[in-house]
Coordinates of C-alpha atoms in Angstrom, one line a residue:
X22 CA -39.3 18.1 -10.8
X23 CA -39.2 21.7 -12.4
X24 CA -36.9 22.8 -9.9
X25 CA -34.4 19.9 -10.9
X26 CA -35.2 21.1 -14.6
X27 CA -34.0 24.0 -14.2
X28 CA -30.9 23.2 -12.3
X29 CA -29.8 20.6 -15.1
X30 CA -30.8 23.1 -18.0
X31 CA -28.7 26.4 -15.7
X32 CA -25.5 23.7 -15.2
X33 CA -25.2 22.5 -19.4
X34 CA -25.9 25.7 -20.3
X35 CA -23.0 27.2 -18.2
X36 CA -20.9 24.5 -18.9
X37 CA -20.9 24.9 -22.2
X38 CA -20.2 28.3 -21.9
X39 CA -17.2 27.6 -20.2
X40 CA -16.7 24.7 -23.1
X41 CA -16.4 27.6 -25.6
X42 CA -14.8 30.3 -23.6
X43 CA -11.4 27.7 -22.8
X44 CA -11.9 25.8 -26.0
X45 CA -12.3 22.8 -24.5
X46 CA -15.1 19.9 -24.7
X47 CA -17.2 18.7 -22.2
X48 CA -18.8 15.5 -21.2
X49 CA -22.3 14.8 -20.2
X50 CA -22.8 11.7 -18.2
X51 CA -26.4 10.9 -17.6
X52 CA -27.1 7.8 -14.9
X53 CA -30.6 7.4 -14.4
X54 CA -30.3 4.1 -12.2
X55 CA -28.3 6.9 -9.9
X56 CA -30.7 9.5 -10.5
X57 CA -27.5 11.7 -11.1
X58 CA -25.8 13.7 -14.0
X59 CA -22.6 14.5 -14.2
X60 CA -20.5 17.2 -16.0
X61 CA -16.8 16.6 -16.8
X62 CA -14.8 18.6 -18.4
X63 CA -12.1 16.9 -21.1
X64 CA -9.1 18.4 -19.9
X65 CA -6.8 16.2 -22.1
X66 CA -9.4 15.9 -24.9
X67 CA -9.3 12.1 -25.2
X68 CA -13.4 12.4 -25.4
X69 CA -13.0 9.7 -22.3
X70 CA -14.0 10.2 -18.7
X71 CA -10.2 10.6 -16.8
X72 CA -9.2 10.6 -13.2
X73 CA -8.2 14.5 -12.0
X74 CA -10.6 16.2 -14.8
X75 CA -12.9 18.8 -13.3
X76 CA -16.3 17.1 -12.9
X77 CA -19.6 18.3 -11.6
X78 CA -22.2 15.9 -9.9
X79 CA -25.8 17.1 -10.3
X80 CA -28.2 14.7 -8.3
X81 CA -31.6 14.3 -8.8
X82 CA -34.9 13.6 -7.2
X83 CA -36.2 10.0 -7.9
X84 CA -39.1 11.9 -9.5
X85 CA -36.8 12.9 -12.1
X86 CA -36.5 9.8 -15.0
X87 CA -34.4 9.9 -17.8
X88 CA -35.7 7.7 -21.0
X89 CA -35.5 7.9 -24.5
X90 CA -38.4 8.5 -26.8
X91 CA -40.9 6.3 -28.4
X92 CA -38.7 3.6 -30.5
X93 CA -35.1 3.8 -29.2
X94 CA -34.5 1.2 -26.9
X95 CA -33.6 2.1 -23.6
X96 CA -29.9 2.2 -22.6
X97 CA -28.9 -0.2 -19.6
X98 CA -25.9 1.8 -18.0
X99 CA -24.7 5.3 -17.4
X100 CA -24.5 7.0 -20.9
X101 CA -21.6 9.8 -22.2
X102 CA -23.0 12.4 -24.5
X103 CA -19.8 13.6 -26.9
X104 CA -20.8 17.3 -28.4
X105 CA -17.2 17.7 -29.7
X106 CA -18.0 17.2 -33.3
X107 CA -20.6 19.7 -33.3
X108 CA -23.6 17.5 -33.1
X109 CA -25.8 17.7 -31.1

């Protein structure tokens, strides 16, 4: 499980380099049924997942779970994470 950590926390943090050095936003698709993130990169800027857009599939171990904290109900299909306003 540290080992996939790490691998998910080396792969945002160099695509949002990238993000910053071509000025361009990127898209963080978390599937935890699939045990798999992906990282796409918003070529046309639409803030939607496209065919042809540069994407980068990070799978995961089944040990590896993705929930949200105490409170927040759980989500029940692959979420998008938008950082192009800023937010995080």
């Amino acid at each position: 499980v540290d080992t996939a950590a790490r691998s998910l926390q080396l792969s945002l943090l160099s695509a949002q380099r990238d993000a910053v050095a071509r000025g361009r936003n990127v898209i963080v698709r978390i599937d935890g049924a699939e045990h798999k993130v992906s990282i796409v990169w918003d070529d046309n800027g639409n803030g939607a997942i496209d065919g042809g857009e540069h994407r980068r599939p990070l799978m995961l171990p089944d040990a590896v779970r993705f929930q949200p904290p105490p409170g927040v109900p759980p989500l029940d299909e692959a979420t998008d994470l938008d950082y192009s306003s800023g937010v995080t």
